[in-house]
Coordinates of C-alpha atoms and ligand atoms in Angstrom, one line a residue:
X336 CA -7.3 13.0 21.7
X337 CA -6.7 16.8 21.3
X338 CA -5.9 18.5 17.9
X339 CA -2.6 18.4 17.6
X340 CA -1.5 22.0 17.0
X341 CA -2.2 22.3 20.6
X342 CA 0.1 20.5 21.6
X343 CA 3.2 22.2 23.3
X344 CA 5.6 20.2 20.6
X345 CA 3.5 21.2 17.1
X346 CA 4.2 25.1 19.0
X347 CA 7.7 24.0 19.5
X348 CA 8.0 23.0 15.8
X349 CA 6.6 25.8 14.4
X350 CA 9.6 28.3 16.0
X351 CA 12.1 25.5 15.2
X352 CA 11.1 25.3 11.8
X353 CA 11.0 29.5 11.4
X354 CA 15.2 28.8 12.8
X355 CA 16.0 26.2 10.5
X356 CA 14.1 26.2 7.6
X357 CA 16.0 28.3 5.5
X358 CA 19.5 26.8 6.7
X359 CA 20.5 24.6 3.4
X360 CA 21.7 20.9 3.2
X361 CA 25.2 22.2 1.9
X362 CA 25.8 24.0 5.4
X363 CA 24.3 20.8 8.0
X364 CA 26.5 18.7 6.2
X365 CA 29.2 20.8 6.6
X366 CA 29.0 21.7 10.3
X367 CA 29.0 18.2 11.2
X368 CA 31.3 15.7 9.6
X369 CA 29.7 13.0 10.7
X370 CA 25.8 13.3 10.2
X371 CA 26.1 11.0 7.5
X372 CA 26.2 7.9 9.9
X373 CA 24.7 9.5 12.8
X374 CA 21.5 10.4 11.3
X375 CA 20.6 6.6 10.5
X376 CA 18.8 3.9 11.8
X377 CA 19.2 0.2 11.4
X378 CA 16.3 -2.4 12.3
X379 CA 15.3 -6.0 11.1
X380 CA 17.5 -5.6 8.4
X381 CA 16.8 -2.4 7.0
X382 CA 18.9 0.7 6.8
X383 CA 17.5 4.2 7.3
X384 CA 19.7 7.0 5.9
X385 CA 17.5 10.0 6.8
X386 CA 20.7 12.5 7.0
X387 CA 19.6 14.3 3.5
X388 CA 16.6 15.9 5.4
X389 CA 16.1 19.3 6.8
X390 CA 16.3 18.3 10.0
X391 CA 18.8 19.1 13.2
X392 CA 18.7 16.5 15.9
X393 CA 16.5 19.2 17.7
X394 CA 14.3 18.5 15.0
X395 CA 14.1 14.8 15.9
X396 CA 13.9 15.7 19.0
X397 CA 10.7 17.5 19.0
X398 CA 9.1 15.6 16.7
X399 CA 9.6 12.3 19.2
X400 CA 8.3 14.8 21.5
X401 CA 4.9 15.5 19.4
X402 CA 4.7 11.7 19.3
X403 CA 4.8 11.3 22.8
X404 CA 2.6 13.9 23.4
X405 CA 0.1 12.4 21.0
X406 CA 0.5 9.3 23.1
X407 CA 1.7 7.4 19.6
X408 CA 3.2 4.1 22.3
X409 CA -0.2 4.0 24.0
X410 CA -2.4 4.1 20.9
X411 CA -0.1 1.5 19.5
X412 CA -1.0 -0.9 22.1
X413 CA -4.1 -0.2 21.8
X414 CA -4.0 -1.3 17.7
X415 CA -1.8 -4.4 18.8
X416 CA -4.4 -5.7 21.5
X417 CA -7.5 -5.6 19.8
X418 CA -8.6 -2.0 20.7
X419 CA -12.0 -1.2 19.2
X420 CA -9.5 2.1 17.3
X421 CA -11.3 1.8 14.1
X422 CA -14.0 3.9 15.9
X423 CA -16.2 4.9 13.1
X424 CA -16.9 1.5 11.9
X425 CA -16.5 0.1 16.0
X426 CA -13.7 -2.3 14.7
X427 CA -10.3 -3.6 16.1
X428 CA -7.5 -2.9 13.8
X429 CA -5.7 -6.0 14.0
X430 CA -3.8 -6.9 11.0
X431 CA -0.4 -7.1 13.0
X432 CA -2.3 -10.7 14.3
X433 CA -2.1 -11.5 10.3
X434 CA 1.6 -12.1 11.3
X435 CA 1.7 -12.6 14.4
X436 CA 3.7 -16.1 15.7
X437 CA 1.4 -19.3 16.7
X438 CA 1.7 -18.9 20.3
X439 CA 0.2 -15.2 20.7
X440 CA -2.7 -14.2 22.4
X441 CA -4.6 -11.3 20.9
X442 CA -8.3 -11.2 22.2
X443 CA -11.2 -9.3 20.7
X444 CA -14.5 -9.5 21.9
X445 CA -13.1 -12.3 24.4
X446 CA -12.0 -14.5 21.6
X447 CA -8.0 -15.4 20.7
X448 CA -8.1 -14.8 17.3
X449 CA -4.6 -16.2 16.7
X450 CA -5.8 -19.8 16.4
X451 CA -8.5 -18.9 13.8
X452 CA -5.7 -17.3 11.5
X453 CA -3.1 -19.8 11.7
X454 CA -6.1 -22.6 10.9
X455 CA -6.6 -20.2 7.7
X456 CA -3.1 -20.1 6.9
X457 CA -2.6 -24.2 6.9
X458 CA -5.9 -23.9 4.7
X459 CA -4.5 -21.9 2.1
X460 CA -1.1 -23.6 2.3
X461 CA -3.0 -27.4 1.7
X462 CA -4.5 -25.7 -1.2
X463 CA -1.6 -24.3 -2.3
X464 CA 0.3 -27.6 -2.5
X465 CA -2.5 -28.9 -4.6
X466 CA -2.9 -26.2 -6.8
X467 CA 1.0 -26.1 -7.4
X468 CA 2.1 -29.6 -7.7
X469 CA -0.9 -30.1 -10.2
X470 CA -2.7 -32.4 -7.7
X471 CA -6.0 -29.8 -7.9
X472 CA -7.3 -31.0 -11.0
X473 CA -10.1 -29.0 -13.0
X474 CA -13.2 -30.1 -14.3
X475 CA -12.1 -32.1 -17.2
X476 CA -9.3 -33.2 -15.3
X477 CA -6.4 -30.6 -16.7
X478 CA -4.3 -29.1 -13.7
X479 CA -4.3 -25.9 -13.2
X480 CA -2.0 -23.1 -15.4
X481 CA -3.2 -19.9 -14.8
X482 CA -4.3 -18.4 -11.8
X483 CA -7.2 -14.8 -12.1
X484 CA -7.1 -13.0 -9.4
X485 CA -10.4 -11.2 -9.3
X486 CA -10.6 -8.0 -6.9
X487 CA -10.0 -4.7 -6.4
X488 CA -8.2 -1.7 -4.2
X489 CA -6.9 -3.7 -1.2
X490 CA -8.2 -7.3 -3.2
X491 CA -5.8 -6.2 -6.1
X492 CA -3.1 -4.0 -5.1
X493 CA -1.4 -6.0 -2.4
X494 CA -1.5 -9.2 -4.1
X495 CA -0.6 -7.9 -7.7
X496 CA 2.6 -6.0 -6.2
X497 CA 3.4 -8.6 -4.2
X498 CA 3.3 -10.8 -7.3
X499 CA 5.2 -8.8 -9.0
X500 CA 7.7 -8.1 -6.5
X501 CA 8.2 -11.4 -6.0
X502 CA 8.1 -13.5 -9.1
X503 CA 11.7 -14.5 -8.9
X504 CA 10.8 -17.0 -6.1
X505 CA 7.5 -17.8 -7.9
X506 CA 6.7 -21.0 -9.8
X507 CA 7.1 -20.1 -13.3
X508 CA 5.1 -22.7 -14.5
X509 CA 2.1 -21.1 -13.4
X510 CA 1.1 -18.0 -14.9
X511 CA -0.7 -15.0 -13.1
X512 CA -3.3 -12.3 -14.0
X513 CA -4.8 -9.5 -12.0
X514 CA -8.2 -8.1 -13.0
X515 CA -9.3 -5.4 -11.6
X516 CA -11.5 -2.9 -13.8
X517 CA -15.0 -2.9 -14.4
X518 CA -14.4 -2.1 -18.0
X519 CA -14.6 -5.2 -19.8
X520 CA -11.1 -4.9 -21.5
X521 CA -9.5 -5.9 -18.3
X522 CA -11.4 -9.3 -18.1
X523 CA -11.1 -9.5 -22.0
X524 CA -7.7 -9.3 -22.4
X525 CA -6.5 -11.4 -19.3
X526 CA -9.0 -14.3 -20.5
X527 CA -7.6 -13.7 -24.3
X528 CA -6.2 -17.3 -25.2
X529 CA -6.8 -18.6 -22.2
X530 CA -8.1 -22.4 -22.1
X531 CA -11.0 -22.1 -19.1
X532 CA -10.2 -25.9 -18.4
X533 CA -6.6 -25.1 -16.9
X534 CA -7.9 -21.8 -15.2
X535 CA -8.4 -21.5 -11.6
X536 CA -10.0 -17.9 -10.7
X537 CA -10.1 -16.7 -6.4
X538 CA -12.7 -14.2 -6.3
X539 CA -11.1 -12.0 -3.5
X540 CA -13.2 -9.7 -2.1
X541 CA -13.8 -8.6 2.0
X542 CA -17.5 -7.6 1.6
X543 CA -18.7 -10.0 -1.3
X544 CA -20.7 -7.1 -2.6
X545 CA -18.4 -4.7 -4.7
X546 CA -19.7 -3.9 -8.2
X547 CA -16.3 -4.1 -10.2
X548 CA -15.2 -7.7 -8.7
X549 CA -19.1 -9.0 -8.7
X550 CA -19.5 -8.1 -12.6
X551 CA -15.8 -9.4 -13.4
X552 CA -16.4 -12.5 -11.5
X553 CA -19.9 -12.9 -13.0
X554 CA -18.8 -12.7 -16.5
X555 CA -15.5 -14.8 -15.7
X556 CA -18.1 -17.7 -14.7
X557 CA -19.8 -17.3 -18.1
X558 CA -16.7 -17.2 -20.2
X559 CA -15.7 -21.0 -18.3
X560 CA -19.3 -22.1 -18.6
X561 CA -19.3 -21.2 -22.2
X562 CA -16.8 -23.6 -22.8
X563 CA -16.8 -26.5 -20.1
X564 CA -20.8 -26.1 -20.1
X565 CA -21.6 -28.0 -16.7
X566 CA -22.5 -26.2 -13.4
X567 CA -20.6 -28.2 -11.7
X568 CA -17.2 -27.1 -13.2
X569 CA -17.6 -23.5 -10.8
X570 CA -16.6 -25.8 -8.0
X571 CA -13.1 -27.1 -10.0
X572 CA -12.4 -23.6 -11.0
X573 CA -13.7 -21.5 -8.7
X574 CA -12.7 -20.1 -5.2
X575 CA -13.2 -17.2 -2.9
X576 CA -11.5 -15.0 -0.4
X577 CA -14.0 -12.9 1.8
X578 CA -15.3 -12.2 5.5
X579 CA -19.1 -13.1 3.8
X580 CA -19.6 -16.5 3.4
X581 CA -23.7 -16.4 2.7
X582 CA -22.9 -14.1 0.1
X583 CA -20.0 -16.6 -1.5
X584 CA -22.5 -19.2 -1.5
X585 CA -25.5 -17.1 -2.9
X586 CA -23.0 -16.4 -5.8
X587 CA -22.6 -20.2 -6.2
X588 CA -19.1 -20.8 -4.9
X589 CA -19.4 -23.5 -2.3
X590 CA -18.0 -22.6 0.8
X591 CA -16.0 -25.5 1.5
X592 CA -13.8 -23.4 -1.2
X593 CA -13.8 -20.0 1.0
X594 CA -10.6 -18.6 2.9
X595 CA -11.9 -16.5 5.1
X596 CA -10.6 -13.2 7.0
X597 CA -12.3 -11.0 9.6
X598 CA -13.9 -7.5 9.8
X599 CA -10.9 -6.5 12.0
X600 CA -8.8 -7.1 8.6
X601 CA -8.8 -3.1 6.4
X602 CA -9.0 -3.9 2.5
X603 CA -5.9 -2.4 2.3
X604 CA -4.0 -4.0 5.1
X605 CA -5.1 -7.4 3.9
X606 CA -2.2 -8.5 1.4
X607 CA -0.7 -10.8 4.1
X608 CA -4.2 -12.3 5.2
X609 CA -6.2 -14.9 2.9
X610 CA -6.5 -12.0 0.2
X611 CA -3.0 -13.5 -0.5
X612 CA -3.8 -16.8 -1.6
X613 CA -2.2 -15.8 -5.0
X614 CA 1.1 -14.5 -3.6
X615 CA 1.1 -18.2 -1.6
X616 CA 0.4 -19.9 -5.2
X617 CA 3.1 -18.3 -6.8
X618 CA 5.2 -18.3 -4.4
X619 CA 4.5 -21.4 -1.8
X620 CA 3.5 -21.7 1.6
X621 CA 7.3 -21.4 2.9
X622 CA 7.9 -17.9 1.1
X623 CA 4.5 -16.5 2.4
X624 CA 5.3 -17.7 5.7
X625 CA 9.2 -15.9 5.7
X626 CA 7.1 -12.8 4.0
X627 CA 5.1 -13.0 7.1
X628 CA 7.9 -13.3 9.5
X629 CA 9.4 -10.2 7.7
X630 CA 6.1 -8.3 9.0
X631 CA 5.9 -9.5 12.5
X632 CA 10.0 -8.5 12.7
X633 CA 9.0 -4.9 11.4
X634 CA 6.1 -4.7 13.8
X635 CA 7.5 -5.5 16.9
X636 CA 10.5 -3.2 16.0
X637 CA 7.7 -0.5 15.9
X638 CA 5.9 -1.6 19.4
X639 CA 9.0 -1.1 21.0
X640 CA 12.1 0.6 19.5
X641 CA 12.9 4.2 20.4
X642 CA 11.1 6.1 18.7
X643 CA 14.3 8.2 17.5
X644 CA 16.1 5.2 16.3
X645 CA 12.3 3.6 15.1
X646 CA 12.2 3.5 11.0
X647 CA 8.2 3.5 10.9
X648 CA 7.7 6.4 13.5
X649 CA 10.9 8.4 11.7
X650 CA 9.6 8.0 8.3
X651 CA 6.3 9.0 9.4
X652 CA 7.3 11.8 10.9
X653 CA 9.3 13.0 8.7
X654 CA 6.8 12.6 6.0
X655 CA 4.9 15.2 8.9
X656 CA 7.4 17.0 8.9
X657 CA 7.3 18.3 5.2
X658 CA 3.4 18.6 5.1
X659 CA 2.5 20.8 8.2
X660 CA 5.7 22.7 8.6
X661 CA 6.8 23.3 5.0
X662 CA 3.3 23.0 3.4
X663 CA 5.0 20.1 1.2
X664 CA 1.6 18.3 -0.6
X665 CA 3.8 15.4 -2.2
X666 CA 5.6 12.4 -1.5
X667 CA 8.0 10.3 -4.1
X668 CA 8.7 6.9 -3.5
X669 CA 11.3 5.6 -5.9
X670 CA 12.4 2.4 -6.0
X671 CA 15.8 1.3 -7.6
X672 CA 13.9 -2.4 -8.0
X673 CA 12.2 -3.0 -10.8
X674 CA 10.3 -5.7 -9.5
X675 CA 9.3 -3.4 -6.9
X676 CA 7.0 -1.8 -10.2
X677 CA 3.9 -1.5 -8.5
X678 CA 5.2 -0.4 -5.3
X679 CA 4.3 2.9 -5.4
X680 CA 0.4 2.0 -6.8
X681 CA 0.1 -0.1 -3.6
X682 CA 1.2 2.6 -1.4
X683 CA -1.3 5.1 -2.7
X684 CA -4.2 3.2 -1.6
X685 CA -2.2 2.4 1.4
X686 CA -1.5 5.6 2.9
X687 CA -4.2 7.9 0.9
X688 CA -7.3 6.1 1.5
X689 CA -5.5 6.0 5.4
X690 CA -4.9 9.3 6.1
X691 CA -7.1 11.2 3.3
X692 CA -9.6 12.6 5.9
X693 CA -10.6 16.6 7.6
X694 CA -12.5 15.1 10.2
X695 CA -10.8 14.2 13.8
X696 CA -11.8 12.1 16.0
X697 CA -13.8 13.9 18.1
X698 CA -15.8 15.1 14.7
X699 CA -14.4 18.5 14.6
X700 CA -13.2 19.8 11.5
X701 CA -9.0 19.6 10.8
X702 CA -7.4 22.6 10.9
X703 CA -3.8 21.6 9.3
X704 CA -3.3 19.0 6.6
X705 CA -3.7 15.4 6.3
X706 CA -2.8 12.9 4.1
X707 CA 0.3 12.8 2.1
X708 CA 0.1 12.5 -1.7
X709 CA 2.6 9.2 -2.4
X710 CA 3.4 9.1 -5.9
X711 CA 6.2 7.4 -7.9
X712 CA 8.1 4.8 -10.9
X713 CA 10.9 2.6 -10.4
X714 CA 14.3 4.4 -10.6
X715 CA 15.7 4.8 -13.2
X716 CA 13.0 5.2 -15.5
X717 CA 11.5 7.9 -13.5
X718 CA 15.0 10.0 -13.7
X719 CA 13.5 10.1 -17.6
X720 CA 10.5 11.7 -17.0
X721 CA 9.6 13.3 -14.3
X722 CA 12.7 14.0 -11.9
X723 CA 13.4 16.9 -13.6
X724 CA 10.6 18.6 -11.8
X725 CA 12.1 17.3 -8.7
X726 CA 15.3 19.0 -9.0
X727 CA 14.5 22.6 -10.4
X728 CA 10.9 22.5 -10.2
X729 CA 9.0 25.3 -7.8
X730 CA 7.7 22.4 -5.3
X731 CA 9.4 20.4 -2.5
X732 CA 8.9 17.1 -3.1
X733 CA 10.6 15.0 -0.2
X734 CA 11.5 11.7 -1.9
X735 CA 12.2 8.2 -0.3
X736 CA 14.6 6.4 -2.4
X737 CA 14.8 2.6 -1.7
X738 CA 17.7 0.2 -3.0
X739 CA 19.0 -3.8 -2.7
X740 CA 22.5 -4.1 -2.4
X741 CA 22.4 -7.3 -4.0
X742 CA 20.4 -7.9 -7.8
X743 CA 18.4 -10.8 -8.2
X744 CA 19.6 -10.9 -12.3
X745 CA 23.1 -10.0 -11.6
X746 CA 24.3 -9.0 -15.6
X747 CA 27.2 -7.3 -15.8
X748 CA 27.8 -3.5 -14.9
X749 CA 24.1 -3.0 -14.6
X750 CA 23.4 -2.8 -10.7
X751 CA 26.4 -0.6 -10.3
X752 CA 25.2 1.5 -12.9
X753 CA 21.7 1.0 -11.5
X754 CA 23.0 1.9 -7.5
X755 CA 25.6 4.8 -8.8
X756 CA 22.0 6.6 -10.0
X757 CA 20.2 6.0 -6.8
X758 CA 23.0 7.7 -4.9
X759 CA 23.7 10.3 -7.5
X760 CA 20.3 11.5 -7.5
X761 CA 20.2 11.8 -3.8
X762 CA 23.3 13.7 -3.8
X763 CA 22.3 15.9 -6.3
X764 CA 18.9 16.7 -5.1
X765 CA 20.2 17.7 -1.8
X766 CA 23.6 19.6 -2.6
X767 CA 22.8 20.5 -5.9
X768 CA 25.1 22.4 -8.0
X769 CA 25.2 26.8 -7.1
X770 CA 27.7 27.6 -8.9
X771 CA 27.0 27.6 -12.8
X772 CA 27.1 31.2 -14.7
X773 CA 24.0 30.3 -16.6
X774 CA 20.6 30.3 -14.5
X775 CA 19.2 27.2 -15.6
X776 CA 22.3 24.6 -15.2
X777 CA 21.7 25.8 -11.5
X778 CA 20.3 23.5 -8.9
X779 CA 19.6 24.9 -5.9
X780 CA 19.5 21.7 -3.9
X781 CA 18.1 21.6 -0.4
X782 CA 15.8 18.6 -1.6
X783 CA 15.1 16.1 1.4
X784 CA 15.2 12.5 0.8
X785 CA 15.5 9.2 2.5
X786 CA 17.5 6.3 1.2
X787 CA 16.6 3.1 2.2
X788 CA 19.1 0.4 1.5
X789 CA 18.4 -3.6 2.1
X790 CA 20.6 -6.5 1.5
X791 CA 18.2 -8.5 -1.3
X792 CA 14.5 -8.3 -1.9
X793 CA 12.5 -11.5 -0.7
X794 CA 9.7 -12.5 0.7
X795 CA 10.8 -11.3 4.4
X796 CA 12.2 -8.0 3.3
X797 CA 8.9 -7.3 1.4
X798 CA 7.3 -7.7 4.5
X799 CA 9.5 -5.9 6.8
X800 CA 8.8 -3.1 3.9
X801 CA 5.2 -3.0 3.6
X802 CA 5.2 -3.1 7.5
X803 CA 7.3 -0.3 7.9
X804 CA 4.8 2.0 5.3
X805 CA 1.8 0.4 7.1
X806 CA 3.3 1.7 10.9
X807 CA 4.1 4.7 9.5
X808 CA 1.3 5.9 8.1
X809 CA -0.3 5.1 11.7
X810 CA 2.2 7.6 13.5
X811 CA 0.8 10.2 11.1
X812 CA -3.1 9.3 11.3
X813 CA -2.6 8.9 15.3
X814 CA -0.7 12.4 14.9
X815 CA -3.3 13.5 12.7
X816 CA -5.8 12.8 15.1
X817 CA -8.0 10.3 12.9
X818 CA -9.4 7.6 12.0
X819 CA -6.8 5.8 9.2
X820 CA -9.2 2.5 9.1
X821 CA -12.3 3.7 7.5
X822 CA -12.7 5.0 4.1
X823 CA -16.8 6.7 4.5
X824 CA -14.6 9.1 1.2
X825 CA -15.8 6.7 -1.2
X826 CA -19.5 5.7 -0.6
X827 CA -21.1 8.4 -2.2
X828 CA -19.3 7.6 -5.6
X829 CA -20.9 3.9 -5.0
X830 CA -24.3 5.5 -4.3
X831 CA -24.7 7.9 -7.5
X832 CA -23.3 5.3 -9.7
X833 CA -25.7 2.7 -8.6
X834 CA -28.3 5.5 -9.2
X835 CA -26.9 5.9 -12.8
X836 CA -26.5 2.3 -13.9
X837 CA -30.6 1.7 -14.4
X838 CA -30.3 5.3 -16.2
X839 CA -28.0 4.2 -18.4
X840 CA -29.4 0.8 -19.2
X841 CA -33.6 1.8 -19.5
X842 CA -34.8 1.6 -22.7
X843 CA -37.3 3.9 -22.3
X844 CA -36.0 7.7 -21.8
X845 CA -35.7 8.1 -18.1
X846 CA -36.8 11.0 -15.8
X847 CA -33.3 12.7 -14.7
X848 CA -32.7 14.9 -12.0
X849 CA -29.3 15.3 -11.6
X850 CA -27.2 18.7 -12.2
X851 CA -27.6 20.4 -15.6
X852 CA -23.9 18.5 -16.5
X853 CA -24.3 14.9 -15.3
X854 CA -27.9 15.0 -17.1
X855 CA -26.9 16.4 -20.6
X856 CA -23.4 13.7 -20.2
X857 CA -26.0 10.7 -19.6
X858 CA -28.1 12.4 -22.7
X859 CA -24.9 12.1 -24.8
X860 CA -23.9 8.7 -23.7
X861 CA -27.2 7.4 -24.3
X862 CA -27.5 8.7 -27.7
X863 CA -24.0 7.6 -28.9
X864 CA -24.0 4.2 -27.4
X865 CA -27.3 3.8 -29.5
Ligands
F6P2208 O1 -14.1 1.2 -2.1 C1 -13.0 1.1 -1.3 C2 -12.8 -0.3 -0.8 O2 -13.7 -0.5 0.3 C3 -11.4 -0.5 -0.3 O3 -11.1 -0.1 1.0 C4 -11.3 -2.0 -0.5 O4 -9.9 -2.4 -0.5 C5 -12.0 -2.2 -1.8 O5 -13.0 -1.2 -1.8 C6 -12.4 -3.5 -2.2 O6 -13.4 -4.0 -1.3 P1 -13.8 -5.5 -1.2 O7 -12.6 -6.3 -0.8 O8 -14.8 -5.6 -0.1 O9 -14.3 -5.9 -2.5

């Protein structure tokens, strides 16, 4: 694939952008009437107001040009049919078969992998019953209460926001905790009151082998042996989600109690694959399989919508846009959804540990940026704290505001309130207000955003929206001209720590040879934990 910057439409961008750059919201809106409801797109349910960017329809123009040219609908076949794209780790990138209906064919290494994850999916959803009807019954014969989740980065995020986004279909009788940390307060405090007898924990974890989740889980299986005392309770209380089964059953979990997924599944494209099985116990096989339906809608909208009227490409090259053309570092995702709290979280492991990378495909060093900074709070807290940076601050900060028509707590005022915010803030961060006598009540405005507006948050919406993050971050990497499925950026922190741990823990001085800093720090640390 050739860098892009050689590309005739990146060349073609960089004189539209010199044009247009400096032409202000105020006067696009003004020349045409009607950008407002031209410059939207509508798919699956969704609606794209991208109007409030610096854009022209040239613009759009030439950046579904630079997706063409970057052969964006070939590549995307290629992801969809079991291409080996994931070249780094020689993997297929296939979690659009997660999602994809009974009846599909999707071959890797001349296997139909479809069957294998529907059989997973029934699995998890006859579990599921039990665990939720109170038919699973623990070791001292108590159903089950409360539900760990023990994992971490795409074993955490995915299922934690999807918990939380979706608690108002989940079963309230059953309560939910997410640990994550390898500092002990995480397991401590979810534990804390806890009765291990009612307790069912899912070690989720792709490779078996990841320090944090290993040490929680270890310690988890002492804190229920330390009260239930027999062996044999692990089984009752116990189950894992992973691609390793010998190392599930070396850690004593019996396989028979194993959801399994497949290398061609990327931590952090994994929330709709087994690594779900607490999403599907709160909310129950029907919602998880609407959630997944909501996916599979948002994908094939992406395999085959023009891409000037396709929400995943747009977004994702808008998001382009603002980082190569107008050097923008930062992107604010804002939801006006409070259960949509960890929204942003999920989407910075998402699209950072995607498309954080300076090395192409070919090996040769990046000459332009990567890898969009997502950052962001649920409106309207965030309007409290740090939005005032947004509007007057030195930066551009493109922001994608999201919003339900409809609240799940209807109360009163509050949604209008909430919605009149959402739109305010848009308005204002894109028209501001020029004409104050005093310098600082001026807002220049000329802020791009994108509103994206959806009937009601539920389990398909979620996964139309997690789909449509997912496919965009893919324009951008297959733009970028790299590999978005690996993550090589954070092996060496594994390596040095697991140097560090025995240094840490000898009793008997050890020899250090680190940097002049990391040995006096281990000194220190050594001497005060003492
Ligand atoms: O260290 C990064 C990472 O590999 C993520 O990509 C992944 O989501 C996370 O660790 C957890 O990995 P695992 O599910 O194998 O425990």
């Amino acid at each position: 694939m050739p860098n892009p910057t050689t590309l005739p439409a990146w060349q073609a961008l960089q004189a539209h952008h010199a044009e247009i750059s400096k032409t202000h919201l105020r006067d696009l809106f003004a020349a045409d009437p009607t950008r407002g409801t031209t410059l939207t797109a509508e798919a699956a349910g969704l609606y794209l107001d991208f109007s409030k960017n610096r854009i022209t329809a040239e613009t759009i123009q030439l950046l579904v040009q630079l997706a063409n040219e970057s052969n964006l609908r070939g590549r995307t076949e290629a992801m969809f049919t079991g291409e080996k794209i994931n070249t780094t780790e020689n993997r297929a990138v296939l979690h659009t078969a997660l999602r994809a209906p009974k009846t599909a064919q999707i071959v890797v290494d001349n296997h139909n992998v479809v069957p294998d994850v529907h059989a997973v999916l029934d699995a998890m959803s006859a579990f599921a019953i039990k665990v939720r009807s109170g038919q699973w019954l623990g070791h001292t014969g108590k159903p089950i209460k409360n539900v760990i989740n023990i994992g971490i980065g795409g074993s955490d995020l995915g299922p934690v926001m999807a918990y939380e986004a979706l608690k108002h279909y989940s079963a309230r009788h059953l309560h939910f905790y997410y640990v994550s940390n390898v500092d002990g307060t995480d397991l401590a405090e979810a534990v804390l009151g806890l009765d291990p007898a009612e307790t069912l924990c899912i070690v989720s974890s792709k490779t078996f082998t990841t320090i944090e989740t290993m040490t929680n889980a270890s310690s988890a299986r002492q804190w229920l042996l330390a009260t239930l005392k027999d062996p044999a309770a692990v089984a009752k209380h116990f189950v894992a989600v992973s691609t390793n089964a010998a190392e599930v059953s070396k850690f004593g979990i019996d396989t028979a109690n194993m959801f399994g997924f497949w290398d061609w599944v990327g931590g952090r494209y994994s929330m709709d694959s087994a690594i779900g099985l607490s999403t599907m116990l709160a909310i129950g096989p029907d919602n998880f399989r609407a959630m997944l339906n909501g996916f599979h809608e948002m994908d094939e909208h992406f395999r085959t919508a023009p891409y000037d009227q396709n929400l995943p490409a747009l977004m994702g090259l808008l998001g382009l846009w603002y980082t190569n053309f107008f050097g923008a570092h930062t992107q604010a995702v804002l939801p006006y959804e409070q259960y949509l709290k960890r929204f942003p979280a999920y989407l910075q492991q998402l699209t950072m540990e995607s498309n954080g990378k300076y090395i192409q495909l070919d090996g040769e060093r990046v000459n332009y940026d990567t890898g969009v900074i997502y950052w962001g709070e649920p409106g309207t807290n965030g309007q409290h704290s740090f939005y005032q940076l947004i509007h007057q601050g030195t930066r551009l900060i493109p922001c994608d505001f999201l919003f339900f028509a409809k609240s799940l707590n209807p109360n009163g005022r509050h949604q209008d309130i909430l919605i009149a915010n959402v739109l305010a803030q848009a308005e204002a961060l894109a028209f501001g207000k020029p004409d104050s006598p005093e310098p600082h009540r001026v807002f220049e405005g000329n802020r791009p955003s994108n509103m994206l507006v959806a009937d009601q948050l539920d389990p398909a919406t979620l996964g139309k929206l997690v789909a449509l993050y997912e496919h965009a971050v893919f324009t951008q990497g297959i733009i970028w001209n790299i590999d978005s499925f690996d993550q090589w950026g954070v092996e060496l922190g594994k390596v040095l720590a697991n140097k560090i741990v025995p240094e840490l823990e000898s009793e008997t001085e050890p020899a250090l040879n680190h940097d002049s800093s990391t040995n006096n720090l281990i000194r220190r640390y050594r001497a005060a934990r003492r």
